[in-house]
GROMACS .gro file of N, CA, C and O in nm:
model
  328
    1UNK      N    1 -12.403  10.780   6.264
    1UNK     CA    2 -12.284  10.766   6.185
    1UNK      C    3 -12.194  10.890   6.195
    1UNK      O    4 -12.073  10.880   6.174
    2UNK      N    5 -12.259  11.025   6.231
    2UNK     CA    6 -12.167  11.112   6.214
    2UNK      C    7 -12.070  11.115   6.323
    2UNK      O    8 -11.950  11.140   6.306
    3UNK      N    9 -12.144  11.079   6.476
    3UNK     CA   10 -12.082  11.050   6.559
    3UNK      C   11 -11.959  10.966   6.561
    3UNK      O   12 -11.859  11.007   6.620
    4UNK      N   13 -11.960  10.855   6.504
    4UNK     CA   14 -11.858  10.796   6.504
    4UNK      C   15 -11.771  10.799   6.410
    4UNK      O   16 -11.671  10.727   6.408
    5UNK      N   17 -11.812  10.923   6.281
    5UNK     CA   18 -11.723  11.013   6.190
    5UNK      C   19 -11.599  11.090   6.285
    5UNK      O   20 -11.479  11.067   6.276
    6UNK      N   21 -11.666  11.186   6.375
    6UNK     CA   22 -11.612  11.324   6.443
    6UNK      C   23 -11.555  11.214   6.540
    6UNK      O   24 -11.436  11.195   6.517
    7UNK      N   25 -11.596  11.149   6.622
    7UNK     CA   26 -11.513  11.057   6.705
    7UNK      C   27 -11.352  10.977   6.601
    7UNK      O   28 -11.235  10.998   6.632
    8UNK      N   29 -11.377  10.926   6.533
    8UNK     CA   30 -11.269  10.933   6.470
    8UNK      C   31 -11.170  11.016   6.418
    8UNK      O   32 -11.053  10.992   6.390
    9UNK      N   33 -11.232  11.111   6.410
    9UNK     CA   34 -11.171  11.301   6.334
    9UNK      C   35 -11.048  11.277   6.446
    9UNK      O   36 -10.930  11.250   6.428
   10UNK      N   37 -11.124  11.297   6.572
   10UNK     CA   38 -11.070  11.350   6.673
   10UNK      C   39 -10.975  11.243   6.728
   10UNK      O   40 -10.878  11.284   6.793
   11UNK      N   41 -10.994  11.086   6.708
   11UNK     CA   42 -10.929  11.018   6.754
   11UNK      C   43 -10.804  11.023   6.690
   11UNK      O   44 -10.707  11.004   6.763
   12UNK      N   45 -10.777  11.050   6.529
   12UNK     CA   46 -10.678  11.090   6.423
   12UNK      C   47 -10.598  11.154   6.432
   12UNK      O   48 -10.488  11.134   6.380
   13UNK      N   49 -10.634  11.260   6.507
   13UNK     CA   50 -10.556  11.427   6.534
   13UNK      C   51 -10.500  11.370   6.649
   13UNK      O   52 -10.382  11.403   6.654
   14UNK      N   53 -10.523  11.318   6.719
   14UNK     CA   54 -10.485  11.293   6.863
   14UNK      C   55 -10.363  11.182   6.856
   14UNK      O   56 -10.243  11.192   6.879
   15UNK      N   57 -10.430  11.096   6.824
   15UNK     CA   58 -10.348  10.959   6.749
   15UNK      C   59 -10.159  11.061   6.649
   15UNK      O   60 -10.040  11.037   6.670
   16UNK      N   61 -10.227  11.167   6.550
   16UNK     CA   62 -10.093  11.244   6.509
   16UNK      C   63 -10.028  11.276   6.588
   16UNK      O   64  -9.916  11.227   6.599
   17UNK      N   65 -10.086  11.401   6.700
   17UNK     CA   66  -9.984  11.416   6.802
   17UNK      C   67  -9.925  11.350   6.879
   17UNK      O   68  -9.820  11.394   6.925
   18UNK      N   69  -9.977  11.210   6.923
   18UNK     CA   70  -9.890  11.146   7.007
   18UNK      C   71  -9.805  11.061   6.924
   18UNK      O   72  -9.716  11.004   6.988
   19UNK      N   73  -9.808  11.037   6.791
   19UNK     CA   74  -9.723  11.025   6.695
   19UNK      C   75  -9.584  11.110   6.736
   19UNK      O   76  -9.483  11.073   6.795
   20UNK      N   77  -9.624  11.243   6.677
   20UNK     CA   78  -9.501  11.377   6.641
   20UNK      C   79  -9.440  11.368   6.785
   20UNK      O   80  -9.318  11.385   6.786
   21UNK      N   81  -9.504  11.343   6.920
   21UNK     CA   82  -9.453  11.377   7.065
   21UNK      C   83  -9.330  11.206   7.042
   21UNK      O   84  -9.207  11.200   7.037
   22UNK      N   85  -9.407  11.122   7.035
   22UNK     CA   86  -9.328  10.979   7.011
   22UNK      C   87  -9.184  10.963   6.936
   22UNK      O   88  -9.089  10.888   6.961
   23UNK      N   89  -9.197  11.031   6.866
   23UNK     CA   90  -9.069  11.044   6.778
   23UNK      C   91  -8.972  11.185   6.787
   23UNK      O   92  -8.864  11.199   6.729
   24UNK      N   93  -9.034  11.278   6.868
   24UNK     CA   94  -8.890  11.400   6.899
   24UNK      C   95  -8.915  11.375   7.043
   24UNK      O   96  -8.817  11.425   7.098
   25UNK      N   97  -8.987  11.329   7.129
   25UNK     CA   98  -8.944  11.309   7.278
   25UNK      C   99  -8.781  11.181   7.269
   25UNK      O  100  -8.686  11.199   7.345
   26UNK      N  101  -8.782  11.110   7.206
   26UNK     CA  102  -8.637  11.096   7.238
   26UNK      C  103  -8.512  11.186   7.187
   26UNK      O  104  -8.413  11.233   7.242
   27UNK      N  105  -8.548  11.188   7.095
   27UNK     CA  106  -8.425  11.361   7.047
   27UNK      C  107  -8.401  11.501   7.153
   27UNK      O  108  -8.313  11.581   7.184
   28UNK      N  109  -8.549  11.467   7.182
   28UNK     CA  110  -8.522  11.555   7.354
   28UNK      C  111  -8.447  11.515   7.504
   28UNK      O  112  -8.383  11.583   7.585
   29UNK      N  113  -8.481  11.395   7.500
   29UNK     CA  114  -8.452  11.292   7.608
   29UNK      C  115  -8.277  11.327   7.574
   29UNK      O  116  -8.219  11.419   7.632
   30UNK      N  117  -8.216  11.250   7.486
   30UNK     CA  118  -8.073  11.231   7.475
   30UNK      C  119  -8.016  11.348   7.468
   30UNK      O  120  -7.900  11.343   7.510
   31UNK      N  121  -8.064  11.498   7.417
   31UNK     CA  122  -7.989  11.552   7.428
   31UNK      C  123  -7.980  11.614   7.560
   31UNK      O  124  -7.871  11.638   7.611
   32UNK      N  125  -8.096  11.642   7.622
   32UNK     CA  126  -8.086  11.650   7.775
   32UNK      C  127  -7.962  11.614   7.837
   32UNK      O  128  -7.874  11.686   7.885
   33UNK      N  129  -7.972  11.451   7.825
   33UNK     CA  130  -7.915  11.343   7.853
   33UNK      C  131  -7.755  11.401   7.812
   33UNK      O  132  -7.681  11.371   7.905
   34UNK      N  133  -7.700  11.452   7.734
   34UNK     CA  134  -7.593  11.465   7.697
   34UNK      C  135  -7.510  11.578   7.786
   34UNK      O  136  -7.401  11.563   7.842
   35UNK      N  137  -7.614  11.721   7.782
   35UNK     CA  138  -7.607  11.802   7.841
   35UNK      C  139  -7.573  11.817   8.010
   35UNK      O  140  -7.495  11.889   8.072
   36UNK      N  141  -7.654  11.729   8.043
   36UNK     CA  142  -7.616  11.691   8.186
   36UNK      C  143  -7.508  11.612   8.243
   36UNK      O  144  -7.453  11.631   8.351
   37UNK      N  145  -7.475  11.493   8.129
   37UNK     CA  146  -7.310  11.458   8.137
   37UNK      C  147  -7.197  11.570   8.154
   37UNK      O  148  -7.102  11.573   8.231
   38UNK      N  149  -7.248  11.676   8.039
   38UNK     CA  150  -7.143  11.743   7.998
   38UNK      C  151  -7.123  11.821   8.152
   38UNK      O  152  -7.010  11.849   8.195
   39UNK      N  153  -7.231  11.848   8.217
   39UNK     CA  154  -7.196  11.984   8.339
   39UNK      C  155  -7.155  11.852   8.422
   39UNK      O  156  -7.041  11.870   8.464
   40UNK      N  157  -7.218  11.696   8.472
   40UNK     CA  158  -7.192  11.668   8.538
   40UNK      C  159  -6.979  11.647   8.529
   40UNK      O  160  -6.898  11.664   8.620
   41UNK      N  161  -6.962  11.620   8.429
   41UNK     CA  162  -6.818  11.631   8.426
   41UNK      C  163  -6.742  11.735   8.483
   41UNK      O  164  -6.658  11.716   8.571
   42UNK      N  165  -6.782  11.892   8.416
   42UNK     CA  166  -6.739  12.005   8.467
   42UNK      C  167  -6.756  12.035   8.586
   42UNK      O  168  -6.682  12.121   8.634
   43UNK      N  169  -6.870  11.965   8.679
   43UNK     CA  170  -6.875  12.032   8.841
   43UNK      C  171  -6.732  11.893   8.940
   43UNK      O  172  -6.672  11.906   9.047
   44UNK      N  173  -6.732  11.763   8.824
   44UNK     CA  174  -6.642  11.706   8.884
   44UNK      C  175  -6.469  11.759   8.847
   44UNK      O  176  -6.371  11.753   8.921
   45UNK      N  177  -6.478  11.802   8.731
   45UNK     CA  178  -6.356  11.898   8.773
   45UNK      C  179  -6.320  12.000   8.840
   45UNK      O  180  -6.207  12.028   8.880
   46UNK      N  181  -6.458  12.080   8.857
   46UNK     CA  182  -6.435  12.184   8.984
   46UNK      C  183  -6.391  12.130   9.102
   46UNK      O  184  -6.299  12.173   9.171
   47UNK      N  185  -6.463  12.029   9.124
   47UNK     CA  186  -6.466  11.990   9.237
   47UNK      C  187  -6.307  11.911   9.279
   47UNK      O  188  -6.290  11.870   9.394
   48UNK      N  189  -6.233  11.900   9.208
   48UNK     CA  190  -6.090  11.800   9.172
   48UNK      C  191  -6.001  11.951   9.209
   48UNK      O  192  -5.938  11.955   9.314
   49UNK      N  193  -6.002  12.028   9.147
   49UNK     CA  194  -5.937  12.159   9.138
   49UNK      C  195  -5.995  12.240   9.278
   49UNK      O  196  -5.916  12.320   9.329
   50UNK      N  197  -6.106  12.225   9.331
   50UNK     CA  198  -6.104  12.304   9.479
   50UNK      C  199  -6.043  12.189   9.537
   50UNK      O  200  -5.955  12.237   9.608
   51UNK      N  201  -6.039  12.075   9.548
   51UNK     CA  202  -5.976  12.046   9.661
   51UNK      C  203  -5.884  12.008   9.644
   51UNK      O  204  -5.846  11.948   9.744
   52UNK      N  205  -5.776  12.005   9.526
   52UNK     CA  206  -5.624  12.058   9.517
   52UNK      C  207  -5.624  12.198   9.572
   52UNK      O  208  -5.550  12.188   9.670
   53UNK      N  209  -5.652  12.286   9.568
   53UNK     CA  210  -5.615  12.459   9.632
   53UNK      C  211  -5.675  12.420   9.742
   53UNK      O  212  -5.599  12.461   9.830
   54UNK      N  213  -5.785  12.354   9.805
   54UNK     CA  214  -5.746  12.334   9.928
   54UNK      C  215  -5.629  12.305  10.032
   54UNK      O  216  -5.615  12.352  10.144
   55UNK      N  217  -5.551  12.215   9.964
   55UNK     CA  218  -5.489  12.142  10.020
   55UNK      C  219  -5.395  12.200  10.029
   55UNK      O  220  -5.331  12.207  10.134
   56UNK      N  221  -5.345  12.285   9.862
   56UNK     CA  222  -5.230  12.385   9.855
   56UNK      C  223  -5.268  12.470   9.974
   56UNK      O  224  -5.197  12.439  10.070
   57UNK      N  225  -5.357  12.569  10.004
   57UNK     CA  226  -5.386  12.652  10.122
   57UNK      C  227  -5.383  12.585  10.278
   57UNK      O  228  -5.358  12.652  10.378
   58UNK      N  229  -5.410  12.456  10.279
   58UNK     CA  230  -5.376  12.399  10.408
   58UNK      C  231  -5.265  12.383  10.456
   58UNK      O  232  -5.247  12.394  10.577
   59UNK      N  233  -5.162  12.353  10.366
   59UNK     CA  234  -4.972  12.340  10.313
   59UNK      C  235  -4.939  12.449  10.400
   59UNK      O  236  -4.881  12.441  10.508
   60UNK      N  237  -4.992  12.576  10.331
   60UNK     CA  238  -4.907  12.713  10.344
   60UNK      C  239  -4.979  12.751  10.492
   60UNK      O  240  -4.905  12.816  10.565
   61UNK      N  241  -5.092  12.726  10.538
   61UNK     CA  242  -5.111  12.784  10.654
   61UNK      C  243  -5.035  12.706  10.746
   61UNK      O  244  -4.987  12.771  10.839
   62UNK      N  245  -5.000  12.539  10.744
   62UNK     CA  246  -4.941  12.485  10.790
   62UNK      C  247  -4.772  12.556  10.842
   62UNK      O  248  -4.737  12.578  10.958
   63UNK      N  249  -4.707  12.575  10.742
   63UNK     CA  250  -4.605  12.639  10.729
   63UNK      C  251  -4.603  12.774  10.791
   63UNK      O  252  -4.501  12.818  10.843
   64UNK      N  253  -4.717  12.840  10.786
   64UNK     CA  254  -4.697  12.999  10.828
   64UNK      C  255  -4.745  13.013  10.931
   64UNK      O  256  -4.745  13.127  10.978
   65UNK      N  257  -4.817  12.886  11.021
   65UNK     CA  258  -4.858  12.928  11.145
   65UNK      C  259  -4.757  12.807  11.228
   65UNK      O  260  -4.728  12.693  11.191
   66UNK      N  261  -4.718  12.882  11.356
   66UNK     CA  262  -4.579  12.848  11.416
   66UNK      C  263  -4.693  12.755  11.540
   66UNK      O  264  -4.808  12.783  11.576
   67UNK      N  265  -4.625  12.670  11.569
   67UNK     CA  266  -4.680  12.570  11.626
   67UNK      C  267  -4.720  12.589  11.800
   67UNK      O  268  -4.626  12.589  11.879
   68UNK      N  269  -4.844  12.604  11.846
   68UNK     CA  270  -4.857  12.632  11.972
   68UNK      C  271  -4.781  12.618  12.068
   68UNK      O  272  -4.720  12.513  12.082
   69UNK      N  273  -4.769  12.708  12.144
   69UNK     CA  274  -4.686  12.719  12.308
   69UNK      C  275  -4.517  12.803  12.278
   69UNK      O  276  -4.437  12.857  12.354
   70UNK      N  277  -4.519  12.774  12.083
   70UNK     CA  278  -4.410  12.866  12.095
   70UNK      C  279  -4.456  13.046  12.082
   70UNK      O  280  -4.550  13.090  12.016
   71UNK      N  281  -4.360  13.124  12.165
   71UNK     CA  282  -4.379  13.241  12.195
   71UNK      C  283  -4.307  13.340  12.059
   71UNK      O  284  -4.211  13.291  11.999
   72UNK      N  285  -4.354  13.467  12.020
   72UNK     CA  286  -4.318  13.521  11.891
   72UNK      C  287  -4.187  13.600  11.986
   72UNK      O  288  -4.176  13.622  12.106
   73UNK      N  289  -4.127  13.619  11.908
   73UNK     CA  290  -3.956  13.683  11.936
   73UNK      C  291  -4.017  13.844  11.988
   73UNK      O  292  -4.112  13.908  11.943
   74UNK      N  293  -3.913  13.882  12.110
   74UNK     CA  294  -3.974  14.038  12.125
   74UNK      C  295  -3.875  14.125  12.029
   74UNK      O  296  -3.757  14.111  11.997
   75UNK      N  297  -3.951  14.199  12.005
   75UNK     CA  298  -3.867  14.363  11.893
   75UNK      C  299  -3.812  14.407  12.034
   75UNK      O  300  -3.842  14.396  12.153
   76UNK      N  301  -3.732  14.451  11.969
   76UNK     CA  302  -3.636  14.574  12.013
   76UNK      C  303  -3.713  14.679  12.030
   76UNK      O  304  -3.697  14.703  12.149
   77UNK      N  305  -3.793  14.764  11.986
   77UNK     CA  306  -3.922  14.846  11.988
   77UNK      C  307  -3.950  14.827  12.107
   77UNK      O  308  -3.924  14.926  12.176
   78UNK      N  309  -3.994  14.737  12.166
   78UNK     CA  310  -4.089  14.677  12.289
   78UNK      C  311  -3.994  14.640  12.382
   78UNK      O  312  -4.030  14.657  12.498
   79UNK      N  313  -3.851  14.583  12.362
   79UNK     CA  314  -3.781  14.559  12.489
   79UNK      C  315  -3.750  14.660  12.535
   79UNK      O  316  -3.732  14.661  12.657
   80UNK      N  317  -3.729  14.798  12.449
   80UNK     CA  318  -3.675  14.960  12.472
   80UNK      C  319  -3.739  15.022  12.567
   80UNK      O  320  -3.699  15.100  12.654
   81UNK      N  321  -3.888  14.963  12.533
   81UNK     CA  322  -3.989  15.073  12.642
   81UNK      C  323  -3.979  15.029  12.783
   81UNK      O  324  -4.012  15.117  12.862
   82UNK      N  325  -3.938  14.904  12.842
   82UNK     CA  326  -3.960  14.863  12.936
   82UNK      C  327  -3.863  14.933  13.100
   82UNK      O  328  -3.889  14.886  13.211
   0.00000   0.00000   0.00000
C-alpha cells in the first residue's frame, strides 16, 4: 500500500507541473508569437527603405556616369604640355 501511496505522491506533483507548464506555455507561445510579428514587420520595412536608396543610388550613378565610348573633354593643363 505504501507503494502505491508514494507512486501517487509522485504521480500528483508531476500531474501539478504539467498542469502550471499547460496553462503559461500558451502565454509564452503568443507572446513570442507577437514579438516575432513585430521584428518580422520592421525587417520588412528595412527592407522597403534599402531598396528605395537603392534605386535612388542607381538614379544618380546613372546620371553621373557618362555613357561609354564617350571621351572626357581635354583641360587646357594637358593640351599646354603637348
Amino acid at each position: 500500500m505504501e507503494v502505491f501511496g508514494g507512486f501517487m505522491m509522485m504521480a500528483s506533483i508531476l500531474g501539478f507541473f504539467l498542469t502550471v507548464i499547460w496553462f503559461i506555455l500558451p502565454f509564452v507561445i503568443f507572446s513570442i508569437k507577437g514579438k516575432v510579428d513585430r521584428m518580422v514587420m520592421l525587417a520588412e520595412e528595412g527592407e522597403r527603405r534599402l531598396t528605395a536608396i537603392e534605386a535612388r543610388l542607381a538614379r544618380l550613378e546613372a546620371v553621373e556616369t557618362p555613357p561609354p565610348g564617350d571621351t572626357a573633354p581635354i583641360s587646357p593643363v594637358e593640351s599646354a604640355g603637348d
